[in-house]
Structure formats: structure tokens, C-alpha cells
Amino acid sequence: MDQDQKQQILNRLNIIEGHIRGVKRMVEEDAYCIDVLNQTRAIAQALVKLDALILNRHLHSCVITAIRSEDVGERERVIAELMQVFERIH
Amino acid sequence: MDQDQKQQILNRLNIIEGHIRGVKRMVEEDAYCIDVLNQTRAIAQALVKLDALILNRHLHSCVITAIRSEDVGERERVIAELMQVFERIH
Amino acid sequence: MDQDQKQQILNRLNIIEGHIRGVKRMVEEDAYCIDVLNQTRAIAQALVKLDALILNRHLHSCVITAIRSEDVGERERVIAELMQVFERIH
Amino acid sequence: MDQDQKQQILNRLNIIEGHIRGVKRMVEEDAYCIDVLNQTRAIAQALVKLDALILNRHLHSCVITAIRSEDVGERERVIAELMQVFERIH
């Protein structure tokens, strides 16, 4: 992964971490349940966007390299991993 | 929300925050994309379990109170909120 | 459930059934995989909208009746069912 | 897609179609909302398994062919499509 992409992913993780701390403050101050749920759902969506960034990078690097190699085992390995990502999302 | 439930929710938020910091270290140390995705999916599942805890609490307190009240507007409000939670999950 | 709502739900189920038959024709005619996936995802979204309709109806009928009754066991039963719906969605 | 895989996908679509008809009967006979929701969620899960089958096939055929070709535009196209599948799932 190049430095820019790495920094972009770290920035998003920092924002998500700050968001979690915000939810902790809401709970400590007895915020309304539904308002808390709205924030946790927003964090879940931010995680999905982070995953899309990581997956896009993965497809453009490791997956292309493995599929273009002559090593059939390598190809099968990256495809099996993609299927696991797909299944874990649901 | 009683103090025990509040503390349980805060404990889970602390665990999720620690998990996010762990993912940051993985990215800094150039961990394999798929390993990072496995961790972010585990965090997403921990958020869903946290949501279930908050929702269960909400149903047993605010929802029961509102539905048992004679204020039809209040009843409609809590039901509309539940529908929003349901729709936001997908 | 009143007759209008019942008919609305049946109409949606008929539309979904027709959509499934459309996907079968696509597969028989060797349509491109991604085009088939786009259709199956559209069906999944139609199912979610159908679920929202059924759940909204359920909240306004059975849930209100059970929570307003004096039978605590009944209240607990409808809340436990709602939690199962929530958990099954993910 | 070879004939066996095509038949496997068509069989699953037939099962899903039958399942939809079963839900229609339940609604016509005024089944309990939660029982209907359990069946629609089971259909949604059957659709996800069908998608996994189609996606796995797609990765082993079109994606490998496109990525191993010398046409960079083709590679980008299949990767963009995979990202759309990923994003549509959520």
C-alpha cells in the first residue's frame, strides 16, 4: 500500500475512534437510546466505507498480482479470500 | 437506564475503541488487507451486539411506557422510531 | 390484518415471484453474472421493504395489544420476538 | 457457465420461487406476522447463498480472464463491478 492510501485509511480509523468516544460521552450523559443507536449505525456505515477502501486497494494489488501469476494455488487462495469477505459482510 | 446496564454498554464501547486502535496498529505495520478486513468485520459485529443491548433496554423502558400511556401521539412516535432503527440496519 | 393491507402484501409477493421468474429466464439465456446479481440484490431489497410493511403492521396491532395488556409474560414474548427479528436481519 | 452450474442455480431459483408461494399462502391464511417474517428472512438468506454461488463462478471465469488479459481497461471494469457488488450488499 502506498503512503497516501495508508494515511487515508489511518485518518478514517482516527475519525471512527473519535466517533466511538463521542458515543461513550452520550451514554455517560444518559442520552436517549434512539440517538445513541443512530450514532452506532453511523459508525457501522463508516466501517463499511473503510472496508470498501481497503478492498478496492486489495483488488488492485494482491488480487491482480496473484491472478496474473502462473501459480494456480495462489489464484485459488485470493479468490477463496474474496468469497470469505463477501460471506462475512452479510 | 440503571447503572449496571450503563456500565455494561460503556465496557463494550471501551472494548470496541481498543479494537479500533488495534486495527490502526495493523495498518501502520502494513498487515495483509484481508486480515485487516477480518478485524473491521469483527468490530461491525461487536457494534451489532451493542445495538441489540441498547434496543432491548429501549423496548423494556421507553417503548413499554409510551405504548401503555394514553397518549396516542407518543405511541406513534416510538413505533416510528423503531421502524427507523429497522430500516437503518439494512 | 385488514383486507387492504393483506392485499398490499400479497401484491408485493406476486411482484417478487415474477421477479424471481425473470431471473430464471436470465440464467437460462446465459445473462452476464453481474446483471443476474443486480437483479437478485433488487429482489433482496424488495423483501426488506415487504418486511418493513409486515413489521409496521405487527407493531401497530399485536405489539400494542400485548404491551397494553396486564399480562407481563405476553409483553416479554412480543419484545423477545422483536429482538429476534432485529438479530435475524443482520 | 457450464450446464451443471446453470442447473444448480436454476434449481435454487425454483426452490426460492416455491418458498415465495408458501409465504403467499401463509399471508392468505392470516399467519402470525412473526412467522411470516421468519420465512421472508429465510428467503433472503437463500438469495445470499445463491449470490455466493454466482459470484464464485464469476470470479473463476470472467474475472480471471479479464485480469489475465493485457487490456487494462477490461481489468478495471471487472474490478469496478466487484466493488459495486460489494457496495450493493450492505
Coordinates of C-alpha atoms in Angstrom, one line a residue:
Chain A
M1 CA 0.0 0.0 0.0
D2 CA 1.4 3.4 -0.8
Q3 CA 1.9 6.0 1.9
D4 CA -1.1 8.2 0.8
Q5 CA -3.5 5.3 0.9
K6 CA -2.2 4.2 4.2
Q7 CA -2.6 7.7 5.7
Q8 CA -6.1 7.9 4.3
I9 CA -7.1 4.6 6.0
L10 CA -5.5 5.8 9.3
N11 CA -7.3 9.1 9.1
R12 CA -10.6 7.3 8.7
L13 CA -9.8 5.0 11.7
N14 CA -9.0 8.1 13.8
I15 CA -12.4 9.6 12.9
I16 CA -14.1 6.3 13.8
E17 CA -12.2 6.2 17.1
G18 CA -13.3 9.8 17.9
H19 CA -16.9 8.8 17.0
I20 CA -16.8 5.9 19.5
R21 CA -15.5 8.3 22.2
G22 CA -18.4 10.6 21.4
V23 CA -20.9 7.7 21.8
K24 CA -19.3 6.9 25.2
R25 CA -19.9 10.5 26.3
M26 CA -23.5 10.3 25.1
V27 CA -24.1 7.1 27.2
E28 CA -22.4 8.6 30.2
E29 CA -24.7 11.6 30.0
D30 CA -27.8 9.3 29.6
A31 CA -28.7 10.3 26.0
Y32 CA -31.9 8.9 24.5
C33 CA -31.4 5.3 23.3
I34 CA -32.5 6.0 19.8
D35 CA -30.0 8.9 19.4
V36 CA -27.2 6.5 20.6
L37 CA -28.4 3.9 18.1
N38 CA -28.3 6.5 15.3
Q39 CA -24.7 7.1 16.1
T40 CA -23.7 3.5 16.3
R41 CA -25.3 2.9 12.9
A42 CA -23.3 5.9 11.5
I43 CA -20.1 4.2 12.8
A44 CA -21.2 0.9 11.2
Q45 CA -21.6 2.8 7.9
A46 CA -18.2 4.5 8.3
L47 CA -16.7 1.0 8.8
V48 CA -18.3 -0.2 5.6
K49 CA -16.8 2.7 3.6
L50 CA -13.4 1.9 5.2
D51 CA -13.8 -1.7 4.1
A52 CA -14.6 -0.6 0.6
L53 CA -11.3 1.5 0.5
I54 CA -9.3 -1.5 1.8
L55 CA -11.0 -4.0 -0.6
N56 CA -10.5 -1.7 -3.6
R57 CA -6.8 -1.4 -2.8
H58 CA -6.6 -5.2 -2.3
L59 CA -8.2 -5.9 -5.6
H60 CA -5.8 -3.6 -7.4
S61 CA -2.7 -5.0 -5.8
C62 CA -2.6 -8.5 -4.3
V63 CA -5.5 -9.9 -6.4
I64 CA -4.2 -8.7 -9.7
T65 CA -0.7 -10.0 -8.9
A66 CA -2.0 -13.4 -7.7
I67 CA -4.3 -13.9 -10.7
R68 CA -1.7 -12.9 -13.2
S69 CA 0.9 -15.2 -11.7
E70 CA 1.2 -18.8 -13.1
D71 CA 0.6 -20.2 -9.6
V72 CA -2.9 -21.7 -9.7
G73 CA -2.8 -22.3 -5.9
E74 CA -2.2 -18.6 -5.4
R75 CA -5.1 -17.7 -7.6
E76 CA -7.4 -20.0 -5.8
R77 CA -6.3 -18.6 -2.4
V78 CA -7.1 -15.0 -3.3
I79 CA -10.5 -16.0 -4.7
A80 CA -11.3 -18.0 -1.6
E81 CA -10.4 -15.0 0.5
L82 CA -12.7 -12.7 -1.6
M83 CA -15.6 -15.2 -1.1
Q84 CA -15.0 -15.1 2.7
V85 CA -15.1 -11.3 2.6
F86 CA -18.4 -11.5 0.7
E87 CA -19.9 -14.0 3.1
R88 CA -18.7 -12.2 6.2
I89 CA -20.4 -9.0 5.1
H90 CA -23.9 -10.4 5.3
Chain B
M1 CA -31.1 3.0 32.3
D2 CA -29.8 1.6 35.5
Q3 CA -26.1 1.9 36.5
D4 CA -25.3 -1.8 35.7
Q5 CA -26.6 -1.6 32.2
K6 CA -24.9 1.7 31.6
Q7 CA -21.6 0.3 32.7
Q8 CA -22.1 -2.8 30.5
I9 CA -22.6 -0.6 27.5
L10 CA -19.6 1.6 28.4
N11 CA -17.4 -1.5 28.8
R12 CA -18.4 -2.7 25.3
L13 CA -17.6 0.7 23.9
N14 CA -14.2 0.6 25.5
I15 CA -13.5 -2.8 24.0
I16 CA -14.6 -1.6 20.6
E17 CA -12.3 1.5 21.0
G18 CA -9.4 -0.7 21.9
H19 CA -10.2 -2.9 18.9
I20 CA -10.1 0.2 16.6
R21 CA -6.7 1.1 18.0
G22 CA -5.5 -2.5 17.3
V23 CA -6.6 -2.1 13.6
K24 CA -4.7 1.2 13.4
R25 CA -1.5 -0.6 14.6
M26 CA -2.1 -3.3 12.0
V27 CA -2.4 -0.7 9.2
E28 CA 0.7 1.1 10.4
E29 CA 2.6 -2.2 10.3
D30 CA 1.3 -3.0 6.8
A31 CA -0.7 -6.0 7.8
Y32 CA -2.3 -8.1 5.0
C33 CA -5.6 -6.4 3.7
I34 CA -7.7 -9.5 4.3
D35 CA -6.5 -9.7 8.0
V36 CA -7.5 -6.0 8.4
L37 CA -10.9 -6.6 6.8
N38 CA -11.5 -9.6 9.2
Q39 CA -10.9 -7.2 12.2
T40 CA -13.1 -4.4 10.8
R41 CA -15.9 -7.0 10.3
A42 CA -15.4 -8.3 13.9
I43 CA -15.8 -4.7 15.0
A44 CA -19.0 -4.3 12.9
Q45 CA -20.4 -7.4 14.6
A46 CA -19.5 -6.1 18.1
L47 CA -21.4 -2.9 17.2
V48 CA -24.5 -5.0 16.2
K49 CA -24.4 -6.8 19.6
L50 CA -24.1 -3.4 21.3
D51 CA -27.1 -2.2 19.4
A52 CA -29.1 -5.3 20.5
L53 CA -28.3 -4.4 24.1
I54 CA -29.4 -0.8 23.7
L55 CA -32.5 -1.8 21.7
N56 CA -33.5 -4.4 24.2
R57 CA -33.2 -1.9 27.0
H58 CA -35.2 0.7 25.0
L59 CA -38.0 -1.8 24.3
H60 CA -38.2 -2.6 28.1
S61 CA -38.3 1.0 29.2
C62 CA -39.3 3.9 26.8
V63 CA -41.4 1.7 24.4
I64 CA -43.4 0.0 27.2
T65 CA -44.0 3.3 28.9
A66 CA -45.1 5.1 25.7
I67 CA -47.3 2.3 24.5
R68 CA -49.0 1.9 27.9
S69 CA -49.7 5.7 28.1
E70 CA -52.9 7.1 26.9
D71 CA -51.1 9.5 24.5
V72 CA -51.6 8.1 21.0
G73 CA -49.0 10.5 19.6
E74 CA -46.4 9.2 21.9
R75 CA -47.2 5.6 20.8
E76 CA -46.9 6.5 17.2
R77 CA -43.6 8.3 17.9
V78 CA -41.9 5.3 19.5
I79 CA -43.2 2.9 16.7
A80 CA -42.0 5.3 14.0
E81 CA -38.5 5.3 15.7
L82 CA -38.5 1.5 15.9
M83 CA -39.2 1.4 12.1
Q84 CA -36.3 3.8 11.5
V85 CA -34.0 1.6 13.5
F86 CA -35.2 -1.4 11.5
E87 CA -34.7 0.4 8.2
R88 CA -31.3 1.8 9.1
I89 CA -29.9 -1.7 9.8
H90 CA -30.1 -2.9 6.3
Chain C
M1 CA -54.7 -7.6 9.4
D2 CA -57.3 -5.7 7.4
Q3 CA -58.1 -6.8 3.8
D4 CA -56.3 -3.8 2.2
Q5 CA -53.1 -4.4 4.0
K6 CA -53.3 -8.2 3.3
Q7 CA -53.9 -7.4 -0.4
Q8 CA -50.9 -5.0 -0.5
I9 CA -48.6 -7.6 1.0
L10 CA -49.9 -10.3 -1.5
N11 CA -49.4 -7.9 -4.4
R12 CA -45.8 -7.3 -3.4
L13 CA -45.2 -11.1 -3.0
N14 CA -46.6 -11.5 -6.6
I15 CA -44.2 -8.9 -7.9
I16 CA -41.3 -10.6 -6.1
E17 CA -42.4 -14.0 -7.5
G18 CA -42.5 -12.5 -11.0
H19 CA -39.0 -11.0 -10.5
I20 CA -37.7 -14.5 -9.5
R21 CA -39.1 -15.9 -12.7
G22 CA -37.4 -13.1 -14.6
V23 CA -34.0 -14.1 -13.1
K24 CA -34.6 -17.7 -14.1
R25 CA -35.1 -16.6 -17.7
M26 CA -31.9 -14.5 -17.5
V27 CA -29.9 -17.6 -16.2
E28 CA -31.4 -19.8 -18.9
E29 CA -30.4 -17.3 -21.5
D30 CA -26.8 -17.1 -20.1
A31 CA -27.0 -13.5 -19.0
Y32 CA -23.9 -11.8 -17.6
C33 CA -23.3 -12.8 -13.9
I34 CA -23.2 -9.2 -12.7
D35 CA -26.5 -8.5 -14.3
V36 CA -28.0 -11.5 -12.6
L37 CA -26.5 -10.3 -9.2
N38 CA -28.0 -6.9 -9.7
Q39 CA -31.5 -8.5 -10.1
T40 CA -31.1 -10.8 -7.0
R41 CA -30.0 -7.8 -5.0
A42 CA -33.1 -5.9 -6.2
I43 CA -35.2 -8.8 -5.0
A44 CA -33.5 -8.8 -1.6
Q45 CA -34.3 -5.1 -1.3
A46 CA -37.9 -5.7 -2.3
L47 CA -38.0 -8.4 0.5
V48 CA -36.7 -5.8 3.0
K49 CA -39.5 -3.4 2.1
L50 CA -42.0 -6.2 2.4
D51 CA -40.6 -6.9 5.9
A52 CA -40.9 -3.3 6.9
L53 CA -44.6 -3.4 5.8
I54 CA -45.3 -6.5 7.8
L55 CA -43.3 -5.3 10.9
N56 CA -45.1 -1.9 10.9
R57 CA -48.4 -3.7 10.9
H58 CA -47.2 -6.0 13.6
L59 CA -46.1 -3.1 15.8
H60 CA -49.5 -1.4 15.4
S61 CA -51.5 -4.5 16.2
C62 CA -50.1 -7.4 18.2
V63 CA -47.3 -5.4 19.9
I64 CA -49.6 -2.6 21.1
T65 CA -52.2 -5.1 22.3
A66 CA -49.7 -7.3 24.1
I67 CA -47.9 -4.4 25.8
R68 CA -51.1 -2.7 26.9
S69 CA -52.4 -5.9 28.4
E70 CA -51.7 -6.7 32.1
D71 CA -50.0 -10.0 31.1
V72 CA -46.3 -9.4 31.7
G73 CA -45.5 -12.8 30.1
E74 CA -47.2 -11.6 26.9
R75 CA -45.3 -8.3 26.9
E76 CA -42.0 -10.2 27.3
R77 CA -42.9 -12.6 24.5
V78 CA -43.6 -9.8 21.9
I79 CA -40.4 -8.0 22.9
A80 CA -38.3 -11.2 22.7
E81 CA -39.8 -11.7 19.2
L82 CA -38.9 -8.2 18.1
M83 CA -35.3 -8.8 19.3
Q84 CA -35.2 -11.9 17.2
V85 CA -36.4 -10.0 14.1
F86 CA -33.7 -7.4 14.8
E87 CA -31.0 -10.1 15.2
R88 CA -32.1 -12.1 12.1
I89 CA -31.8 -9.0 9.9
H90 CA -28.1 -8.7 10.3
Chain D
M1 CA -21.2 -21.2 -17.1
D2 CA -21.3 -25.0 -17.6
Q3 CA -24.6 -26.9 -17.7
D4 CA -24.2 -28.3 -14.2
Q5 CA -23.7 -25.0 -12.6
K6 CA -26.5 -23.4 -14.6
Q7 CA -28.8 -26.2 -13.5
Q8 CA -27.7 -25.8 -9.8
I9 CA -28.6 -22.1 -10.0
L10 CA -31.9 -22.8 -11.7
N11 CA -32.8 -25.4 -9.0
R12 CA -32.1 -22.9 -6.3
L13 CA -34.3 -20.3 -8.0
N14 CA -37.1 -22.8 -8.3
I15 CA -36.8 -23.5 -4.5
I16 CA -36.9 -19.8 -3.8
E17 CA -39.9 -19.4 -6.1
G18 CA -41.7 -22.2 -4.2
H19 CA -40.8 -20.6 -0.9
I20 CA -42.4 -17.3 -2.0
R21 CA -45.6 -19.1 -3.0
G22 CA -45.5 -20.7 0.5
V23 CA -45.3 -17.2 2.1
K24 CA -48.3 -16.1 -0.1
R25 CA -50.4 -19.0 1.3
M26 CA -49.4 -18.1 4.9
V27 CA -50.5 -14.5 4.3
E28 CA -53.8 -15.6 2.7
E29 CA -54.4 -17.8 5.7
D30 CA -53.6 -14.9 8.1
A31 CA -50.5 -16.5 9.6
Y32 CA -48.8 -14.7 12.6
C33 CA -46.7 -11.7 11.4
I34 CA -43.5 -13.0 13.1
D35 CA -43.9 -16.4 11.4
V36 CA -44.2 -14.7 8.0
L37 CA -41.1 -12.5 8.8
N38 CA -39.1 -15.7 9.7
Q39 CA -39.9 -17.1 6.3
T40 CA -39.1 -13.9 4.3
R41 CA -35.7 -13.8 6.2
A42 CA -35.1 -17.4 5.3
I43 CA -35.7 -16.5 1.6
A44 CA -33.3 -13.5 2.0
Q45 CA -30.6 -15.9 3.2
A46 CA -31.3 -18.3 0.4
L47 CA -30.8 -15.4 -2.0
V48 CA -27.4 -14.6 -0.4
K49 CA -26.3 -18.2 -0.8
L50 CA -27.4 -18.0 -4.5
D51 CA -25.4 -14.8 -4.9
A52 CA -22.3 -16.5 -3.4
L53 CA -22.7 -19.3 -6.0
I54 CA -23.0 -16.8 -8.9
L55 CA -20.1 -14.6 -7.6
N56 CA -17.8 -17.6 -7.1
R57 CA -18.5 -18.7 -10.7
H58 CA -17.9 -15.1 -11.9
L59 CA -14.5 -14.8 -10.1
H60 CA -13.4 -18.2 -11.6
S61 CA -14.4 -17.2 -15.1
C62 CA -14.8 -13.6 -16.2
V63 CA -12.6 -12.1 -13.5
I64 CA -9.7 -14.4 -14.1
T65 CA -9.9 -14.0 -17.9
A66 CA -10.2 -10.1 -17.7
I67 CA -7.3 -9.8 -15.1
R68 CA -5.0 -12.1 -17.1
S69 CA -5.7 -10.2 -20.3
E70 CA -3.4 -7.4 -21.4
D71 CA -6.3 -5.0 -21.6
V72 CA -6.0 -2.7 -18.6
G73 CA -9.5 -1.2 -19.3
E74 CA -11.0 -4.7 -19.0
R75 CA -9.3 -5.3 -15.7
E76 CA -10.5 -2.0 -14.3
R77 CA -14.1 -2.8 -15.5
V78 CA -14.3 -6.2 -13.7
I79 CA -12.8 -4.7 -10.5
A80 CA -15.3 -1.8 -10.6
E81 CA -18.1 -4.3 -11.0
L82 CA -16.8 -6.3 -8.0
M83 CA -16.8 -3.1 -5.9
Q84 CA -20.4 -2.4 -6.9
V85 CA -21.4 -5.9 -5.9
F86 CA -19.7 -5.3 -2.5
E87 CA -21.3 -2.0 -2.0
R88 CA -24.8 -3.2 -3.0
I89 CA -24.7 -6.0 -0.4
H90 CA -24.7 -3.6 2.5

